[in-house]
Short mmCIF file of C-alpha atoms and ligand atoms in Angstrom, two decimals:
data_model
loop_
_atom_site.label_atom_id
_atom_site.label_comp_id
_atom_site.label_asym_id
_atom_site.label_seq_id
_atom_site.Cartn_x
_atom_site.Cartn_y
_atom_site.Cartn_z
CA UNK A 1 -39.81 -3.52 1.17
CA UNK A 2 -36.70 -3.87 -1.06
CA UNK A 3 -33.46 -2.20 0.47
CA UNK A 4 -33.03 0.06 -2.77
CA UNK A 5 -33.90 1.27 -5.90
CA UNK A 6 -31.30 1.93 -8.16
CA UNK A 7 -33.19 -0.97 -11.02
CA UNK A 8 -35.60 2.41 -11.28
CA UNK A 9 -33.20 4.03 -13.17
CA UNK A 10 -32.36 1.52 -16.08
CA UNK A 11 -34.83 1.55 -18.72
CA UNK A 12 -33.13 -0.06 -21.77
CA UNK A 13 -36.74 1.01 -23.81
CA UNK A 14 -36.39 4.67 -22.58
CA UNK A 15 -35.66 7.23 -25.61
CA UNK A 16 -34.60 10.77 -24.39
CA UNK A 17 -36.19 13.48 -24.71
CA UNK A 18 -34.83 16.51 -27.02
CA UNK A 19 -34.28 18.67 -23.97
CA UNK A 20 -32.08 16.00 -21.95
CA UNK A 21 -28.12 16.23 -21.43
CA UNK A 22 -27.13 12.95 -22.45
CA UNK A 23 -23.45 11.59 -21.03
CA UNK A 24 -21.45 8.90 -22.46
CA UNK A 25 -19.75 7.10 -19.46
CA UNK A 26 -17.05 4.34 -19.37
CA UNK A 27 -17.45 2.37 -16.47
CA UNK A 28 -16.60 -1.09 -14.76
CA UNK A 29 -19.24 -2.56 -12.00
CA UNK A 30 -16.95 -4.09 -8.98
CA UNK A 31 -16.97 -8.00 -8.39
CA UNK A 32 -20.18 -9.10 -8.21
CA UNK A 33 -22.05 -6.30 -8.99
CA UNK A 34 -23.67 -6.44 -12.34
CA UNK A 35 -24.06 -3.74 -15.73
CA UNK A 36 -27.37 -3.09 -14.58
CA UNK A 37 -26.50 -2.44 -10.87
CA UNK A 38 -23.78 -0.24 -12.00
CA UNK A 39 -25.85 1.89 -14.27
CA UNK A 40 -28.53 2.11 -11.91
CA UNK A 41 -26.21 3.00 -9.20
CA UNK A 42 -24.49 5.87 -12.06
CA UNK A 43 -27.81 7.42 -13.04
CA UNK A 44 -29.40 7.39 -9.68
CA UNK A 45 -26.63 8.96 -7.62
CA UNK A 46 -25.76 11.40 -10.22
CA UNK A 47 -29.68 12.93 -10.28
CA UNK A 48 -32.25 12.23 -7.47
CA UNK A 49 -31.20 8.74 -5.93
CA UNK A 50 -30.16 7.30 -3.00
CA UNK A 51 -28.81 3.63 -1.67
CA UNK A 52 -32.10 2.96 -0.34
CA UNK A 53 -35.52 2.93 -0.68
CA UNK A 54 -37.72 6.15 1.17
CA UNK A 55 -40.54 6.37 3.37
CA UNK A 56 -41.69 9.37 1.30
CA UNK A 57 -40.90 9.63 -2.58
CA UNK A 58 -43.49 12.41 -4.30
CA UNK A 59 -44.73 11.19 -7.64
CA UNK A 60 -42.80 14.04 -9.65
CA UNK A 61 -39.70 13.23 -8.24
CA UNK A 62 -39.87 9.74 -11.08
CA UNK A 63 -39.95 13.26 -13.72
CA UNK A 64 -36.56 14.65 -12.37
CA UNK A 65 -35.00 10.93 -12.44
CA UNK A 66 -32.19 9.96 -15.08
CA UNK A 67 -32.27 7.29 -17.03
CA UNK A 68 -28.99 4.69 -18.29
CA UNK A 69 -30.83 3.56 -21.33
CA UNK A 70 -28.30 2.43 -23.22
CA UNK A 71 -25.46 0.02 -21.92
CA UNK A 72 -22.72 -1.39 -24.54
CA UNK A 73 -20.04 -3.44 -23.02
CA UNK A 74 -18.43 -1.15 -20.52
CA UNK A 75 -20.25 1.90 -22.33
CA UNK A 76 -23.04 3.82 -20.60
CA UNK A 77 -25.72 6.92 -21.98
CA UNK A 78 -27.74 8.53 -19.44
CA UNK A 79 -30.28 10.63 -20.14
CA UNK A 80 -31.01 13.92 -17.49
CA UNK A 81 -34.26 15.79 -17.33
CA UNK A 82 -33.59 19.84 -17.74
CA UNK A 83 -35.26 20.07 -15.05
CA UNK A 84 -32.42 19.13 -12.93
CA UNK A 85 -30.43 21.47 -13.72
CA UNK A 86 -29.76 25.42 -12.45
CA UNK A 87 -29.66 27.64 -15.53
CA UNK A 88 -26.12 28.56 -16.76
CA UNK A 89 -24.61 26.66 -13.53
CA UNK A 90 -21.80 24.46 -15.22
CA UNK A 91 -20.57 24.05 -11.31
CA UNK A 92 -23.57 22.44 -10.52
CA UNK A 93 -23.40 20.15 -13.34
CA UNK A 94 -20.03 19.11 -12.20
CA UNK A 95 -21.61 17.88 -9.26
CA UNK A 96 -23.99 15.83 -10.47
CA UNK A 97 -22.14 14.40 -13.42
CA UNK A 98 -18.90 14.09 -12.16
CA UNK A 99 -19.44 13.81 -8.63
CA UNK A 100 -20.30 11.49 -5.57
CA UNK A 101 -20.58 8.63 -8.62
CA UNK A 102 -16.70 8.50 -9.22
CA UNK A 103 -16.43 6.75 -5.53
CA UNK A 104 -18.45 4.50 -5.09
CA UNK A 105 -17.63 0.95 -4.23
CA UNK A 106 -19.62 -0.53 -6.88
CA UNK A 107 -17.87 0.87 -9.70
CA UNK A 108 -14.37 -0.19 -9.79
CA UNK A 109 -13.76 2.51 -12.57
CA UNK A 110 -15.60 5.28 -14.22
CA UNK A 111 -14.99 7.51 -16.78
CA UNK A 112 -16.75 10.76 -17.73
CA UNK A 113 -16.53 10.74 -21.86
CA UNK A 114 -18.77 13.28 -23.22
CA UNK A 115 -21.91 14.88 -22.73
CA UNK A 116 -24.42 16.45 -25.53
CA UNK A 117 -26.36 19.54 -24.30
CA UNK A 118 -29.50 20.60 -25.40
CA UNK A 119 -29.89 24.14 -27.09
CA UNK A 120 -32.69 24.29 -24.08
CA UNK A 121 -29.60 24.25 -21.45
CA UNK A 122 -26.78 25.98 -23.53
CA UNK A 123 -29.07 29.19 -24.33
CA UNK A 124 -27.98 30.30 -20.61
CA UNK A 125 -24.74 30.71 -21.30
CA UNK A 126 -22.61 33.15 -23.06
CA UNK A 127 -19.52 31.39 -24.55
CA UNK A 128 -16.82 32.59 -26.13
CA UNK A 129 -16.67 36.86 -26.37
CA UNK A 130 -14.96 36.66 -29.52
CA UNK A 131 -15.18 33.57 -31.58
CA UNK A 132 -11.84 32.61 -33.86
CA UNK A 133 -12.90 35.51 -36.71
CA UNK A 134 -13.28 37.80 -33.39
CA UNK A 135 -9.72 36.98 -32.47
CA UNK A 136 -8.52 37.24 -36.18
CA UNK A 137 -9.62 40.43 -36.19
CA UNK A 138 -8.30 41.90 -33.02
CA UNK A 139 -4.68 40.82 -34.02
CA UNK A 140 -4.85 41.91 -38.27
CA UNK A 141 -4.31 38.15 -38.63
CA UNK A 142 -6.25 36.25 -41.05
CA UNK A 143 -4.21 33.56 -43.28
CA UNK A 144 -1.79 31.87 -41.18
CA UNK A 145 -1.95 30.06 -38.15
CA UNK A 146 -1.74 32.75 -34.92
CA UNK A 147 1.55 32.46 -33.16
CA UNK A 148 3.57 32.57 -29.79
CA UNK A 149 6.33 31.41 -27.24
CA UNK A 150 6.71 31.25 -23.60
CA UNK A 151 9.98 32.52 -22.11
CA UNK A 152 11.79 29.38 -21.11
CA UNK A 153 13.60 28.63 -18.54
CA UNK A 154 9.64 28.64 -17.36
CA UNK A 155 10.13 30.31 -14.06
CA UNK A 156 13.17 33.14 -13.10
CA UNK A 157 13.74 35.92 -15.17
CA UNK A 158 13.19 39.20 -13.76
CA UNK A 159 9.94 41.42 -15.54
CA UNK A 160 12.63 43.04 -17.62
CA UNK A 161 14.26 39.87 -18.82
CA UNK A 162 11.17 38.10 -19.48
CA UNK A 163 10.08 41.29 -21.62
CA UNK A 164 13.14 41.42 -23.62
CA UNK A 165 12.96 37.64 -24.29
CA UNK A 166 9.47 38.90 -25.46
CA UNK A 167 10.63 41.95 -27.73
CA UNK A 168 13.12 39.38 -29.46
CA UNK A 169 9.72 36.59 -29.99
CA UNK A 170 7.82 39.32 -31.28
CA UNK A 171 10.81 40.85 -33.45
CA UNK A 172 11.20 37.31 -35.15
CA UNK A 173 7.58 37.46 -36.16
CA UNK A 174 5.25 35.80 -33.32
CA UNK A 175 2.27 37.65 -32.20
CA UNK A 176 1.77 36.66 -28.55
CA UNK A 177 4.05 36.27 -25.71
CA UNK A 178 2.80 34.18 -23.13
CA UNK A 179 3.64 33.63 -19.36
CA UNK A 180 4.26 29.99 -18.23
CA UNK A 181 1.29 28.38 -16.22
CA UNK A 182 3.19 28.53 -12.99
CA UNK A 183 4.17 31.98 -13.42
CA UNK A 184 2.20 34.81 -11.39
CA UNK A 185 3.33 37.31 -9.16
CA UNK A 186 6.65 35.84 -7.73
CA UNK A 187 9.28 38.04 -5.69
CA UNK A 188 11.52 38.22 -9.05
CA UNK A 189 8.70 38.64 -11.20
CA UNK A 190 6.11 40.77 -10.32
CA UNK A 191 3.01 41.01 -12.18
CA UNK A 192 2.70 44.76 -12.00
CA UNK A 193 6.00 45.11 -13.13
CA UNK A 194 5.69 42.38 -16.44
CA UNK A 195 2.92 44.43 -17.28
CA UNK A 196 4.82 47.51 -17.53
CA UNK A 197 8.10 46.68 -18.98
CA UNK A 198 5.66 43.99 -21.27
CA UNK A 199 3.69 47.18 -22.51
CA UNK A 200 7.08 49.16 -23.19
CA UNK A 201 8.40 46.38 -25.22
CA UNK A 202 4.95 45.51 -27.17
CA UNK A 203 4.92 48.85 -28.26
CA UNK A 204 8.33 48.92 -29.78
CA UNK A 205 7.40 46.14 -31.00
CA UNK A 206 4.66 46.83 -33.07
CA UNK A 207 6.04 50.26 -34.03
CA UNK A 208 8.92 48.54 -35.61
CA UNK A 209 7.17 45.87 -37.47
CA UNK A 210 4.02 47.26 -37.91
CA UNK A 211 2.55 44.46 -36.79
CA UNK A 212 -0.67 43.92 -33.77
CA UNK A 213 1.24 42.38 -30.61
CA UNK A 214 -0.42 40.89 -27.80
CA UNK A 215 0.92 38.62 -24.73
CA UNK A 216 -0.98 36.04 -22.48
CA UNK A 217 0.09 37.51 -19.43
CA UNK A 218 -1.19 34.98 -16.27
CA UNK A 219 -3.96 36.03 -13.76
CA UNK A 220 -3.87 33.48 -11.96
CA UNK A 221 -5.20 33.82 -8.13
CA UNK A 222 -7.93 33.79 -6.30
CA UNK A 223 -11.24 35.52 -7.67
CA UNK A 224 -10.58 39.04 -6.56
CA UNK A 225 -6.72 39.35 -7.38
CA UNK A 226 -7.97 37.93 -11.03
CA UNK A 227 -9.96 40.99 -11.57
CA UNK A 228 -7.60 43.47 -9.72
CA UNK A 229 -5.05 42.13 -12.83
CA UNK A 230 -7.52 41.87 -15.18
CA UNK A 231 -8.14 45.85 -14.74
CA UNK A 232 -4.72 46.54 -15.03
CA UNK A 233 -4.16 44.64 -18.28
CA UNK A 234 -6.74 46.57 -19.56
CA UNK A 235 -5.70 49.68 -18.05
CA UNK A 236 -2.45 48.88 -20.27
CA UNK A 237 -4.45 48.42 -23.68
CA UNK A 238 -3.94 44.34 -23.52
CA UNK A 239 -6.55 42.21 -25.13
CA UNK A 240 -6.25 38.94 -23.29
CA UNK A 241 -5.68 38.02 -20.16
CA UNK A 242 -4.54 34.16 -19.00
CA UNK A 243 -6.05 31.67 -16.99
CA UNK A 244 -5.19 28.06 -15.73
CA UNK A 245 -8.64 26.97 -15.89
CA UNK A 246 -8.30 23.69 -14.31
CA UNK A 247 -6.70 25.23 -10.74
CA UNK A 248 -8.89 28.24 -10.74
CA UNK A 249 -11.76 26.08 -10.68
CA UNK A 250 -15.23 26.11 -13.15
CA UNK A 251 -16.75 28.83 -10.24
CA UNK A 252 -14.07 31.35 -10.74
CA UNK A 253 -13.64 31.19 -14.55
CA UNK A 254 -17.39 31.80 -14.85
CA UNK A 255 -17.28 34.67 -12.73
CA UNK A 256 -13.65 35.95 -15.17
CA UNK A 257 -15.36 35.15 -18.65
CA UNK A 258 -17.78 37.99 -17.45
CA UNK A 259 -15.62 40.21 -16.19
CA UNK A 260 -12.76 39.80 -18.72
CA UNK A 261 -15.73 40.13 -21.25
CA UNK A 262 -16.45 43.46 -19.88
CA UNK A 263 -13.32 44.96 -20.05
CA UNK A 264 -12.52 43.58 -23.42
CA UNK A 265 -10.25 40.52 -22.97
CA UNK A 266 -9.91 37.19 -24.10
CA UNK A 267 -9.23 34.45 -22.14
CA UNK A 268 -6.48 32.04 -22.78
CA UNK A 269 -7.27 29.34 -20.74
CA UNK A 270 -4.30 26.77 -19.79
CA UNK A 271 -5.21 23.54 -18.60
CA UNK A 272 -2.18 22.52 -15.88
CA UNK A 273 -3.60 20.06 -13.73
CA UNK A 274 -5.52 18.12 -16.43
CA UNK A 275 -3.72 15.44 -16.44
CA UNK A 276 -4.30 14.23 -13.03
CA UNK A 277 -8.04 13.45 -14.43
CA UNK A 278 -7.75 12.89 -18.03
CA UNK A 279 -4.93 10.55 -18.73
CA UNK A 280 -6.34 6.96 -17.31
CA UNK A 281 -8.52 5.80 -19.66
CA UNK A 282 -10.53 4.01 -17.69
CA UNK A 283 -11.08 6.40 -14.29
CA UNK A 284 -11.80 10.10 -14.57
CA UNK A 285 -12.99 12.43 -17.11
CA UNK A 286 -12.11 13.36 -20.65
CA UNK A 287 -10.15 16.34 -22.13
CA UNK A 288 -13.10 15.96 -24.53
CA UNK A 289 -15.25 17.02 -21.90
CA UNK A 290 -13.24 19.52 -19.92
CA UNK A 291 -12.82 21.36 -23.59
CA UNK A 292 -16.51 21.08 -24.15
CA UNK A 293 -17.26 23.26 -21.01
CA UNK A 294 -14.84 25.67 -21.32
CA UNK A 295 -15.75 26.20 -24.55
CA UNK A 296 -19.42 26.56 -22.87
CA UNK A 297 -18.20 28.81 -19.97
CA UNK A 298 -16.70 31.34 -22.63
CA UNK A 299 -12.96 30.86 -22.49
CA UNK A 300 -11.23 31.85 -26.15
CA UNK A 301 -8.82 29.29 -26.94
CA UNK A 302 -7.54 26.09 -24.98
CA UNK A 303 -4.78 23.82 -25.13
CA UNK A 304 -5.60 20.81 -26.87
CA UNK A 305 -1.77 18.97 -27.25
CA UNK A 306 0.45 18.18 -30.19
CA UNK A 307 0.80 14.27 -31.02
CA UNK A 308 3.95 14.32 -31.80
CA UNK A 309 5.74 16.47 -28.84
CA UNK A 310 6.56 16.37 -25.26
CA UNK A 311 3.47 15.64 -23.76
CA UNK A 312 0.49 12.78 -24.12
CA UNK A 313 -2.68 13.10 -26.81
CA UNK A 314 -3.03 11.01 -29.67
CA UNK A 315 -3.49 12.58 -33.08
CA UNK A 316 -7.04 11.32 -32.87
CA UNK A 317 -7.39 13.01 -29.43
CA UNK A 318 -6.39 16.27 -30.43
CA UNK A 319 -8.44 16.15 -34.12
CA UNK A 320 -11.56 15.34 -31.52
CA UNK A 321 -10.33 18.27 -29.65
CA UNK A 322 -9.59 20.91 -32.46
CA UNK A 323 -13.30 20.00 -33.67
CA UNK A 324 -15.36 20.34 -29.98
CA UNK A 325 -13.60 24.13 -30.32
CA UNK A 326 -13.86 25.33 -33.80
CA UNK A 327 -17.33 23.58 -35.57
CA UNK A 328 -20.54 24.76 -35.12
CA UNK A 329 -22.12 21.16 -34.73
CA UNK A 330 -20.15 17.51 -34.11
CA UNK A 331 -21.30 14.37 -35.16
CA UNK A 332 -21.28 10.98 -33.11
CA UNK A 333 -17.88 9.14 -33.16
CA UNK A 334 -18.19 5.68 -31.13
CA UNK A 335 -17.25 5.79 -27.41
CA UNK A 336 -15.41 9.12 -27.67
CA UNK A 337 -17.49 11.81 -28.88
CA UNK A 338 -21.55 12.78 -28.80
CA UNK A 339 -23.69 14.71 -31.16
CA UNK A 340 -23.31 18.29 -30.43
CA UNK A 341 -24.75 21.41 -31.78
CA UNK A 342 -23.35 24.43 -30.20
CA UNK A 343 -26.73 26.87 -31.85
CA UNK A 344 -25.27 30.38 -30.89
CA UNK A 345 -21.98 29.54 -29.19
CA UNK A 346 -18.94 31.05 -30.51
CA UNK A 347 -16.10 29.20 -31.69
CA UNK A 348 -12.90 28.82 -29.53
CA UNK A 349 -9.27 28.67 -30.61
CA UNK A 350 -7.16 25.46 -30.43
CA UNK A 351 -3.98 25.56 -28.98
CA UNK A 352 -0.68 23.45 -29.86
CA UNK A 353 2.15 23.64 -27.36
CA UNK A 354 4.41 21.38 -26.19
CA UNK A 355 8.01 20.47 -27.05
CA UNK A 356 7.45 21.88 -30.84
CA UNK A 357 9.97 23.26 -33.18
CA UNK A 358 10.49 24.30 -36.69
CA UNK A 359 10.98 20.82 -37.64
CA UNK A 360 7.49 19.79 -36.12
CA UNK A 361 5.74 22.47 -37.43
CA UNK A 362 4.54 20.65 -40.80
CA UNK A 363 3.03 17.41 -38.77
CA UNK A 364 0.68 19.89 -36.54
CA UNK A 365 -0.24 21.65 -39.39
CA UNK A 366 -1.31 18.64 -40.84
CA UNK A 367 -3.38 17.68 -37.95
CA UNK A 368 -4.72 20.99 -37.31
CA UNK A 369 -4.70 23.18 -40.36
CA UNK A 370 -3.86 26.65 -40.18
CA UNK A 371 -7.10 27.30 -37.48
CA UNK A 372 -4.79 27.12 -34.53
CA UNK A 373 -2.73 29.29 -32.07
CA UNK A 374 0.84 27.60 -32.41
CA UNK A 375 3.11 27.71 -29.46
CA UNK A 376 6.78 26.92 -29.78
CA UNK A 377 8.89 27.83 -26.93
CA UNK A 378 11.64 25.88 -26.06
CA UNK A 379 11.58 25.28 -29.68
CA UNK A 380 12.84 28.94 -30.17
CA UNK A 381 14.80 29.60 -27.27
CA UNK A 382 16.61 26.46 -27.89
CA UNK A 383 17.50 27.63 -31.48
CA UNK A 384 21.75 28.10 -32.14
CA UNK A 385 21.61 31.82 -33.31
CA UNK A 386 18.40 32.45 -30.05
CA UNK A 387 15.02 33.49 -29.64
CA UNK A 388 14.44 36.00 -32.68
CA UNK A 389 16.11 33.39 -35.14
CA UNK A 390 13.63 30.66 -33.30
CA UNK A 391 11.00 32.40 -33.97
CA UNK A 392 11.70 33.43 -37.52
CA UNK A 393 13.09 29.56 -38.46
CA UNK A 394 8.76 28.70 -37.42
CA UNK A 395 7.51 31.46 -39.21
CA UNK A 396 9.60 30.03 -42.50
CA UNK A 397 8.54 26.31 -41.51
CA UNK A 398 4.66 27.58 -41.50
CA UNK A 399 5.49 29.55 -44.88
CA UNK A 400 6.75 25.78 -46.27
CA UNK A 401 3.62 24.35 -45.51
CA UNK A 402 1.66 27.03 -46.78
CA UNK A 403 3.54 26.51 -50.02
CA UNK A 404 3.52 22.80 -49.84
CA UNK A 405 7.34 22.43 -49.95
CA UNK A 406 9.50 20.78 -47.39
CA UNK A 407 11.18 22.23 -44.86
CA UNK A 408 14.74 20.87 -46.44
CA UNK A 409 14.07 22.36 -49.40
CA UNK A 410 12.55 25.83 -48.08
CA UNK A 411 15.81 25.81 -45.85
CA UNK A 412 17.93 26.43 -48.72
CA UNK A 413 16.90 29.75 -48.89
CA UNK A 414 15.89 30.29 -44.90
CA UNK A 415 19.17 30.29 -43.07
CA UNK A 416 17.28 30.26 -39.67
CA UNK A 417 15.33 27.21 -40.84
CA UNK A 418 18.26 25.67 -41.75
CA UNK A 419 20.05 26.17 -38.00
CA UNK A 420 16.60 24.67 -36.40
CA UNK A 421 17.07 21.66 -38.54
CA UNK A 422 20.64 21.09 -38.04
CA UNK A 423 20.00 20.93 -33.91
CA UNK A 424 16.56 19.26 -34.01
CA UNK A 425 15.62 17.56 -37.60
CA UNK A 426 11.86 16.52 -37.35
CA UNK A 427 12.98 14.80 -33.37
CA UNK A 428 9.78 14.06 -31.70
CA UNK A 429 10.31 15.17 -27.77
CA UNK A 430 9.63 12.63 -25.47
C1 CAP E 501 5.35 24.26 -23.31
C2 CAP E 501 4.71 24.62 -21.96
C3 CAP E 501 3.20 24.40 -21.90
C4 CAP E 501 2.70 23.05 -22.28
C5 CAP E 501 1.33 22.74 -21.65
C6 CAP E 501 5.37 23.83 -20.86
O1 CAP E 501 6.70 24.58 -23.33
O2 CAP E 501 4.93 25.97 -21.68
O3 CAP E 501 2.84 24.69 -20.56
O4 CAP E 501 2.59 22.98 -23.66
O5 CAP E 501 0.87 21.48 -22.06
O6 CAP E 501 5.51 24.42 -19.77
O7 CAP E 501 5.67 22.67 -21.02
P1 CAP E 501 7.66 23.99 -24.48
P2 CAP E 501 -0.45 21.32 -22.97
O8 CAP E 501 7.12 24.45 -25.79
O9 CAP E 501 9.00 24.56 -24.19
O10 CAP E 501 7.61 22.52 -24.39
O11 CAP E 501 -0.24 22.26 -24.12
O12 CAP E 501 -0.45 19.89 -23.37
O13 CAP E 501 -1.58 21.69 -22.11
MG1 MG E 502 4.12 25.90 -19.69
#
């Protein structure tokens, strides 16, 4: 009897089935351990397999196995019966797909680079409350990309302080304020308090500029202080409430989407801790993917980088990225993205943050369009005359764009534009 059975799972023939998830893997068998071995080894352990062969193996167990049927170089597709699967369950799926497989010894690297799922799986699960025209809507903003600004330093201002800072982003013309990712409930900054002295200062806010405020104010915590805050956001008439996604964990955003859902929030989801996973290019798993099941789970809008600031994400990444959120279906492109047809899923927001200013503004609004939520922060903060003129100096650099004029020569009539410029130019953070 042969020690194992991992050839049972390659079937370069196979074609699947309309109902199957399909995932597009990088991966790299170790020394003397061949393609075939590998992708056995991948689709095996990541559905019914094991290293060895059974005494018992019931005949409909061959329907639940998956199948590498397609191996290109170091590129993998897998094919995985529905069947294997727990309705609306995106933590189980995590298990199988990005699980034991990532350790074993025969792979020397794996990466996790899309998946395509079937209408037949995605019809269990909500998505996104709102959708981008839902989100429009709720802030009375409809031709221009949506805007806002963390408080920066990140971390130390009192509730009061950070809610001033706000009143003077929302004064020069943003419409969110948004809490930094590592910002929650800490002795100097309460979260009961930011709510209240963030609810005063919204509602100056908007009564002097007649303009719909909101702020991204940061839940994050275990499951039950999440809802506890969520209640009191809404108890305080906010419409979103914010989430880093990647920390919380796939469970506990599931169990938010709902309950934000309920009580009428959106969820901006923040994706600290990404990184850790994303960034090797040949071990771990894609942004691509991570913004593929939040957008799945329901979150409204997710960060999806800059190109040309602070932080990494090539302008191909984050076009990928801006697409997987806002279209309704997504072609093929070759070892990055699979065919995806979201059927009743809402669209999410893209978010650009990340050492922008005024004088970036014009090369992420080329990338992205105007369909984005735009986050400058130190990029405001940083300006000469402060915050309010920070915020104003963006607002004229998206105006520029809009008008197709540079920012030099838009300047010449935007004084606040004009002080960006002079401190940063078009300087690309790194
Ligand atoms: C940006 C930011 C955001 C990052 C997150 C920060 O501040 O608040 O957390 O943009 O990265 O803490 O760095 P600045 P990403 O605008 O002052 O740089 O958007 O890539 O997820
Ligand atoms: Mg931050």
């Amino acid at each position: 009897m042969a020690i194992d059975w991992y050839n049972a799972f390659v079937d370069p023939t196979y074609r699947p089935e309309r109902d199957e998830l399909i995932c597009l893997f990088y991966f790299e068998p170790a020394a003397g351990i061949t393609k075939e071995e590998a992708a056995g080894r991948i689709a095996s352990e990541s559905s019914t397999g094991t290293w060895t062969t059974l005494h018992t193996l019931p005949p409909r167990m061959k329907d639940l196995q998956a199948t590498a049927y397609s191996i290109e170089g170091n590129w993998l597709k897998i094919a995985y019966p529905l069947a294997l699967w727990e309705e609306g369950n995106a933590v189980q799926l995590l298990s199988g797909i990005a699980g034991n497989i990532f350790g074993m010894k025969a792979i020397r690297n794996l990466r996790l680079v899309d998946v395509t799922l079937p209408q037949a799986y995605i019809r269990h699960f909500k998505g996104p409350h709102f959708g981008m025209e839902g989100i429009r809507s709720m802030m009375k903003c409809h031709d221009r990309p949506l805007t806002g600004a963390v408080p920066k330093p990140k971390i130390g201002f009192s509730a009061k302080e950070h809610a001033e800072i706000g009143y003077e982003t929302w004064m020069g013309g943003f419409d969110f304020v948004k809490d930094d990712e590592n910002l929650t409930s800490t002795p100097f900054n309460r979260f009961e308090d930011r709510v209240k002295w963030l609810t005063k200062m919204r509602e100056r806010a908007e009564r002097e500029t007649g303009e719909q405020k909101s702020a991204f104010l940061n839940i994050t915590a275990d499951t039950e202080t999440m809802k506890k805050r969520a209640d009191l956001l809404a108890a305080a008439g906010w419409n979103y409430a914010m989430i880093d996604v990647v920390v919380a964990g796939t469970a506990s955003v599931m169990t938010m989407r709902d309950y934000c859902s309920d009580l009428g929030l959106a969820i901006h989801a923040h994706r600290a801790m990404h990184s850790t996973f994303d960034r090797n290019k040949r071990h771990g798993i894609t942004m691509q993917f991570l913004a593929k099941l939040m957008r799945l789970i329901g979150v409204s809008q997710i960060h999806t980088g800059t190109a040309v600031g602070k932080l990494t994400g090539s302008k191909k990444e984050v076009t990928v990225l801006a697409d997987i959120l806002r279209e309704k279906k997504t072609g093929e492109i070759e070892h990055m993205l699979l065919e995806q047809d979201w059927g009743n899923i809402k669209t999410a927001f893209p978010v650009s943050s990340g050492g922008l200013h005024p004088g970036l503004v014009p090369d992420v609004l080329d990338i992205y369009g105007t369909e984005l939520i735009l986050l400058v922060s130190g990029g405001i903060h940083g300006h000469p005359k402060g915050t309010r003129a920070g915020a104003m100096a963006t607002m004229q650099a998206i105006d520029a764009w809009c008008e197709g004029v540079t920012l030099e020569e838009k300047a010449k009539k935007a004084k606040e534009l004009a002080g960006a410029l002079g401190k940063w130019g078009h300087y690309k953070p790194k």
